Coordinates of C-alpha atoms and ligand atoms in Angstrom, one line a residue:
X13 CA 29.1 16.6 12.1
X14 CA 29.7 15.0 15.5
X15 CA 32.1 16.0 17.9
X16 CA 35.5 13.7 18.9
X17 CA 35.0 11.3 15.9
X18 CA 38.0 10.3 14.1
X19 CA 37.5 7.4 12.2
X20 CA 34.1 8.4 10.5
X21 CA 33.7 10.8 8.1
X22 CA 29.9 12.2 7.8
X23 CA 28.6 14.8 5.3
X24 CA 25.7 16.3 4.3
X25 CA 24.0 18.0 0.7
X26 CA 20.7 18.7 0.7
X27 CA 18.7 16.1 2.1
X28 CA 21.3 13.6 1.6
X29 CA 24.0 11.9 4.0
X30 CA 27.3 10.4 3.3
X31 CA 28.8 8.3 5.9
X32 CA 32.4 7.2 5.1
X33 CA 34.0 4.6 7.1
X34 CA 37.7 5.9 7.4
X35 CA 40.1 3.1 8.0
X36 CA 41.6 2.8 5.0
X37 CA 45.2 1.5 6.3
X38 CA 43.1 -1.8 8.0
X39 CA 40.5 -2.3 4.8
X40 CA 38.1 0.3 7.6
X41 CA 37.9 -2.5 9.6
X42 CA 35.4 -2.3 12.6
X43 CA 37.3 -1.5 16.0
X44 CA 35.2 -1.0 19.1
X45 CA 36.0 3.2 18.6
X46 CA 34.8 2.9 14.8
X47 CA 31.6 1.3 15.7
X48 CA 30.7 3.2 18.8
X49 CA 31.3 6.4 16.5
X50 CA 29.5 5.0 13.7
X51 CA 26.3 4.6 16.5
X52 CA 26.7 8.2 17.3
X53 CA 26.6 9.4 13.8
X54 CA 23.5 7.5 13.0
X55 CA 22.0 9.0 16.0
X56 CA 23.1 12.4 14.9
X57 CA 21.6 11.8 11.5
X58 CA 18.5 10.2 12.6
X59 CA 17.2 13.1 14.5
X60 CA 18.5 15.2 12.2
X61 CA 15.1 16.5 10.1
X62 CA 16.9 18.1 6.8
X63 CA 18.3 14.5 6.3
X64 CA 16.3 11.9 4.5
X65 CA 18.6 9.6 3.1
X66 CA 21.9 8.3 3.8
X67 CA 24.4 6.4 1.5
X68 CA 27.1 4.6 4.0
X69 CA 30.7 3.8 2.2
X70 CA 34.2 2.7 2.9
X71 CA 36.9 4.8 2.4
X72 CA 39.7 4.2 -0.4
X73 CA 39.1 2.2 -3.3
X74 CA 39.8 -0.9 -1.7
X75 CA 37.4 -2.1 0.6
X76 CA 33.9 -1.3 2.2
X77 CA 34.8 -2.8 5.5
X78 CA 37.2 -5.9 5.7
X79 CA 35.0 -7.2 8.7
X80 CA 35.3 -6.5 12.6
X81 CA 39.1 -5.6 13.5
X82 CA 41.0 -9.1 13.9
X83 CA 43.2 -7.6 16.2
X84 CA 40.8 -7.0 19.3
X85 CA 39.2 -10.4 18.3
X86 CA 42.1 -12.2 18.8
X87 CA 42.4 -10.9 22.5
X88 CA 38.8 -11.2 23.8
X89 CA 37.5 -13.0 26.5
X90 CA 34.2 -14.4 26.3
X91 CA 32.5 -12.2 28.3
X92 CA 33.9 -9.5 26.5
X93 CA 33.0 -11.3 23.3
X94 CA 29.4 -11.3 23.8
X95 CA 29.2 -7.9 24.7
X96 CA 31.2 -7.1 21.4
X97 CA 28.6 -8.7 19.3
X98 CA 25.5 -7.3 21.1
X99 CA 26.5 -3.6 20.6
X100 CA 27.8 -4.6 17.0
X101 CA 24.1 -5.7 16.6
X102 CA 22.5 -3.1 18.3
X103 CA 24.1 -0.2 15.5
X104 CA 23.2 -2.6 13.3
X105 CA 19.8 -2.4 14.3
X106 CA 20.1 1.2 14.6
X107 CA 20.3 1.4 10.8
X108 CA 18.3 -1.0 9.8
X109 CA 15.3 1.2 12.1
X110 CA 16.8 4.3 11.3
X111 CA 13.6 5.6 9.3
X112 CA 15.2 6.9 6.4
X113 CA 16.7 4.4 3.6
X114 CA 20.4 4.0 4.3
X115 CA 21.9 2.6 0.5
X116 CA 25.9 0.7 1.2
X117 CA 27.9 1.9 -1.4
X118 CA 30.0 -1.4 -1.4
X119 CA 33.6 -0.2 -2.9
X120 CA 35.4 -3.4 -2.8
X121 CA 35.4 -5.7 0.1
X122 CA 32.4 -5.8 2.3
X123 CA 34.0 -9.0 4.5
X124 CA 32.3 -10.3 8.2
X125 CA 31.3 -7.2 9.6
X126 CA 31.4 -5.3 6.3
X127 CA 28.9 -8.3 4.6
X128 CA 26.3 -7.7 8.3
X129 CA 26.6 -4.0 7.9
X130 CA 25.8 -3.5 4.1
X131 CA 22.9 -6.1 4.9
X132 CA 22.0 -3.8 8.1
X133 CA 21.0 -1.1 4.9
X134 CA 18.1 -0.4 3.1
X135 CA 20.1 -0.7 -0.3
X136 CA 22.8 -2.3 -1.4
X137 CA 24.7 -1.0 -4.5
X138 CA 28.1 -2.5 -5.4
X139 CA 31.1 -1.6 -8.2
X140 CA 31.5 -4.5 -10.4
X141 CA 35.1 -5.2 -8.0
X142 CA 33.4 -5.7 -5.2
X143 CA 34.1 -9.3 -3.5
X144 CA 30.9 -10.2 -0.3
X145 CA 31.4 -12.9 2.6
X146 CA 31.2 -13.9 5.8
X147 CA 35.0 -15.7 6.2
X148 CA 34.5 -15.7 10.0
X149 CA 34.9 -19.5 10.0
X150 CA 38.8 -19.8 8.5
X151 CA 39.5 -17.5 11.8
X152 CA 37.6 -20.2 14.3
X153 CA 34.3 -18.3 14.9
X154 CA 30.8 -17.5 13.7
X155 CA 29.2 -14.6 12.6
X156 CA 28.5 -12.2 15.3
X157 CA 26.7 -8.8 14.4
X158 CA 23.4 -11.0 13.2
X159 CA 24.9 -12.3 10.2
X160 CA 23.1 -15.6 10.0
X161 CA 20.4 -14.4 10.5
X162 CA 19.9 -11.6 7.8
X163 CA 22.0 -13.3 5.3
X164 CA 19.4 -16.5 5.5
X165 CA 16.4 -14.1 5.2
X166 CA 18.0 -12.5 2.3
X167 CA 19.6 -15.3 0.5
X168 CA 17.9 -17.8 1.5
X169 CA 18.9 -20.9 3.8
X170 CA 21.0 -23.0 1.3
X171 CA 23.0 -20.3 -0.2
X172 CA 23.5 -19.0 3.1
X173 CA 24.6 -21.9 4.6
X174 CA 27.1 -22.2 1.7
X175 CA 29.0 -18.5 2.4
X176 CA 28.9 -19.2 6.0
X177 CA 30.4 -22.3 6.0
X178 CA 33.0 -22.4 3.4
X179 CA 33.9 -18.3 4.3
X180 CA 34.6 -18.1 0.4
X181 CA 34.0 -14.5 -0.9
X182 CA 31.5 -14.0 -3.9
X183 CA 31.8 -11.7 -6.8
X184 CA 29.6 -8.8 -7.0
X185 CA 28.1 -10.3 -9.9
X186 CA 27.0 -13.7 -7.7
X187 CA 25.5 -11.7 -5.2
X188 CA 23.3 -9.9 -7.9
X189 CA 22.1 -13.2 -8.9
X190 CA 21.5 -14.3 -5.3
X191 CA 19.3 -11.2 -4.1
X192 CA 21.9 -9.9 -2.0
X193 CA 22.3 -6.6 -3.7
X194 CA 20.2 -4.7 -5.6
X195 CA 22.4 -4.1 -8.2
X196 CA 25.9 -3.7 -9.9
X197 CA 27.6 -0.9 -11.1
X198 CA 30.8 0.2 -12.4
X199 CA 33.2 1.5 -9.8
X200 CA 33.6 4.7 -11.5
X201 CA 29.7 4.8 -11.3
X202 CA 29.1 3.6 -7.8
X203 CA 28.7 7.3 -5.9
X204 CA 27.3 8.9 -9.2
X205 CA 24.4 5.7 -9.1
X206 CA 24.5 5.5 -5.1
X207 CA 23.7 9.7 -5.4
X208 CA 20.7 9.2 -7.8
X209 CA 19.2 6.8 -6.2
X210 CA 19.6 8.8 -2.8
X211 CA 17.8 11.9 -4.7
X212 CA 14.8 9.9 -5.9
X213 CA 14.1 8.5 -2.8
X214 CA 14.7 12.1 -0.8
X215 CA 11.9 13.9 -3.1
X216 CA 9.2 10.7 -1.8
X217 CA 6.9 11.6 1.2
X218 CA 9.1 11.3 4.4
X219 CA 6.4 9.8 6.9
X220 CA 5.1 7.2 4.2
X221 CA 8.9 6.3 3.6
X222 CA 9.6 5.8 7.2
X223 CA 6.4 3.9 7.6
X224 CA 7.0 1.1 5.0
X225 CA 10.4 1.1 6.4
X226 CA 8.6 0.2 9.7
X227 CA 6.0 -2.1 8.7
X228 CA 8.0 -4.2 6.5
X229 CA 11.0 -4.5 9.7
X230 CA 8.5 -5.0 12.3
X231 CA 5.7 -7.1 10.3
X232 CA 8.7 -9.3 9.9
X233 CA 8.8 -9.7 13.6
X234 CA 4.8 -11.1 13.7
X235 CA 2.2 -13.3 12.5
X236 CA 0.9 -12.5 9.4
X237 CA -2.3 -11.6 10.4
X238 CA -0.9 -9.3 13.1
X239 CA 1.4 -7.5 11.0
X240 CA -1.7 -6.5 8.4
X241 CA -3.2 -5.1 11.4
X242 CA 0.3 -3.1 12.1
X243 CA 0.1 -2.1 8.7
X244 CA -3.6 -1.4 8.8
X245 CA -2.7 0.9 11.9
X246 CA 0.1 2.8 9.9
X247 CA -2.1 2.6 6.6
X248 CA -4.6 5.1 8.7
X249 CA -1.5 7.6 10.6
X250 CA -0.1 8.5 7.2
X251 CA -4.0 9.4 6.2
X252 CA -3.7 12.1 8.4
X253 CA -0.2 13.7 7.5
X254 CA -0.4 17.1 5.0
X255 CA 1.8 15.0 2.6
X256 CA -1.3 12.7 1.9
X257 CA -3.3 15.6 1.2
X258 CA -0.6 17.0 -1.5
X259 CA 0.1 13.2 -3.2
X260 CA -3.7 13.0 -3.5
X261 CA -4.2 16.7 -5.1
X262 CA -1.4 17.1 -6.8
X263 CA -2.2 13.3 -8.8
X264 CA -5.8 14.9 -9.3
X265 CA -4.4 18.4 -10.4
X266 CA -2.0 16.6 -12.8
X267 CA 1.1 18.5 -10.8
X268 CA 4.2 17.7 -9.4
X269 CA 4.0 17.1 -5.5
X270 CA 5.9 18.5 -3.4
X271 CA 6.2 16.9 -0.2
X272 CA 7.3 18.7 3.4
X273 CA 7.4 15.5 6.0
X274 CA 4.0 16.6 8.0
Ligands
COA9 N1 41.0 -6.5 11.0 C1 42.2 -5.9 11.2 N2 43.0 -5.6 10.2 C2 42.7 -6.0 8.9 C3 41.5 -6.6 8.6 C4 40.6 -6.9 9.7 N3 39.4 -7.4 9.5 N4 41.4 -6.8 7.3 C5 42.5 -6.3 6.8 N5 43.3 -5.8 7.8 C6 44.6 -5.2 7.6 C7 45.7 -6.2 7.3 O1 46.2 -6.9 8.5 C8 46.8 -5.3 6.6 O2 47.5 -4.7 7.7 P1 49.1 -4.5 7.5 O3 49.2 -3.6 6.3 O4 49.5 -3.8 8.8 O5 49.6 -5.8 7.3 C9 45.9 -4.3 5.9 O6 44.6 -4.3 6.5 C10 45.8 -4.6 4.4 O7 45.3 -5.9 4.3 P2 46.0 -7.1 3.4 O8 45.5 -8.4 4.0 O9 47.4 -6.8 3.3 O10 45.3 -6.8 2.0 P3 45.1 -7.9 0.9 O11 44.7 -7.1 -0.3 O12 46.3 -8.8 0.7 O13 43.8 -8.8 1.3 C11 41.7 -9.1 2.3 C12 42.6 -8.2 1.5 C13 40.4 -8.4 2.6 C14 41.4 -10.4 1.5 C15 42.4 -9.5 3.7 O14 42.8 -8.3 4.3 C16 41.5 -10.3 4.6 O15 41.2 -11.5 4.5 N6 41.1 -9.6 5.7 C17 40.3 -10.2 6.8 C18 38.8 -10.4 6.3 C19 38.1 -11.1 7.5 O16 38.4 -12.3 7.8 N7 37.1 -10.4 8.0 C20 36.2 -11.0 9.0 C21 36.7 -10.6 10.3 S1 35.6 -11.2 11.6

């Protein structure tokens, strides 16, 4: 899909995406070429029009991504360190904004980088053999691609606190019951699942999906009261769009809609 990438594999069938992380030898561990690549082909699918949805994965059966690639860590300086984590965060941010739902398709271990990036989606399904942490203490550091930060909003602080400081992995099953993933499947299921879910969100309204993307990200950002006005705002640009018109008629003509993105 994107010229020179080697350790991403992106596809696309109908309206949907499929990002595969393809590192399988290192558990697709993040290197600084796998994440600048992985920016570029969420660029390349953002502004892409005839996509709608993507589902992101890890290649082989074993992991999702084992976390950032230990062996870079274990020669950067600190300089280099912070600049590591702030472009780490900025594709993170990238998906997370990207407009169209992203759902992780967590195949086994989804580890430091691999735990931050599945949280970075919009969904999170996981096979039944999935393990989910942040182990970044046992190696001496912290988190670094915003991983205290969206694991507390999703978790909560306490549990949080608990997988960050002891680094132990939970079963897929745990993070179910702590609100960390939406929901559990078999592993023979988890593309079949991942797929259908992609398909009913590619047939909703485009504009309206990218908006409650927006407003719930950004109203995160504000005051209450100034995120209703955000939403207020957005609320009255998706009255205008020709897919507002065909949602209305087609609920009052008893049809089917049929959406275009306009
Ligand atoms: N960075 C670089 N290489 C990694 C890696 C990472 N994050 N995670 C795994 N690998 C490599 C291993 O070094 C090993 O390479 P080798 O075959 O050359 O020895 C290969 O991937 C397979 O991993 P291995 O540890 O042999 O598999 P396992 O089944 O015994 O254990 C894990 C799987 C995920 C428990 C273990 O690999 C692990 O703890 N990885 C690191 C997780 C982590 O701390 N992530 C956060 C980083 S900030």
């Amino acid at each position: 899909m994107t010229a020179d990438i080697e350790n991403i594999l992106a596809d696309r069938d109908g309206a949907v995406a499929t990002i595969t992380i393809n590192r399988p030898k290192v558990l697709n561990a993040l290197n600084a070429q796998t994440l600048d690549e992985l920016r570029r082909t969420v660029l390349a699918l953002t502004h892409d029009p005839a996509v709608r949805v993507a589902i992101l994965t890890g290649s082989g059966d074993k992991a999702f991504v084992a976390g950032a690639d230990i062996n870079e860590l274990a020669a950067q300086t600190p300089t280099a360190g912070r600049d590591h984590a702030m472009s780490g965060q900025h594709v993170f941010d990238l998906i997370e904004n990207m407009g169209k739902p992203v759902i992780a398709a967590i195949n086994g271990y989804a580890l430091g980088g691999g735990c931050e990036l599945a949280m970075a989606c919009t969904f999170r399904l996981a096979a039944d053999t999935a393990r989910l942490g942040q182990p970044e203490i046992n190696l001496g550091i912290i988190p670094g691609y915003a991983g205290t930060q969206r694991l507390a909003r999703l978790v909560g602080r306490g549990a949080a606190l608990e997988m960050l400081l002891t680094g132990e992995p939970i079963t897929a099953a745990d993070a179910l019951r702590l609100g960390l993933i939406h929901r559990v499947v078999t592993a023979a299921n988890l593309m079949g699942e991942s797929r259908k879910l992609a398909q009913t969100l590619a047939s909703k309204p485009p504009i309206a999906v990218r908006y409650i993307i927006d407003a719930v990200n950004n109203g995160l950002q504000m005051s209450f009261r100034e995120a209703q006005h955000y939403e207020a705002t957005l609320f009255g640009l998706v009255s205008t769009t020709e897919d507002m018109r065909e949602g209305t008629r087609a609920f009052l003509d008893k049809r089917k809609p049929e959406f275009k993105g306009k």
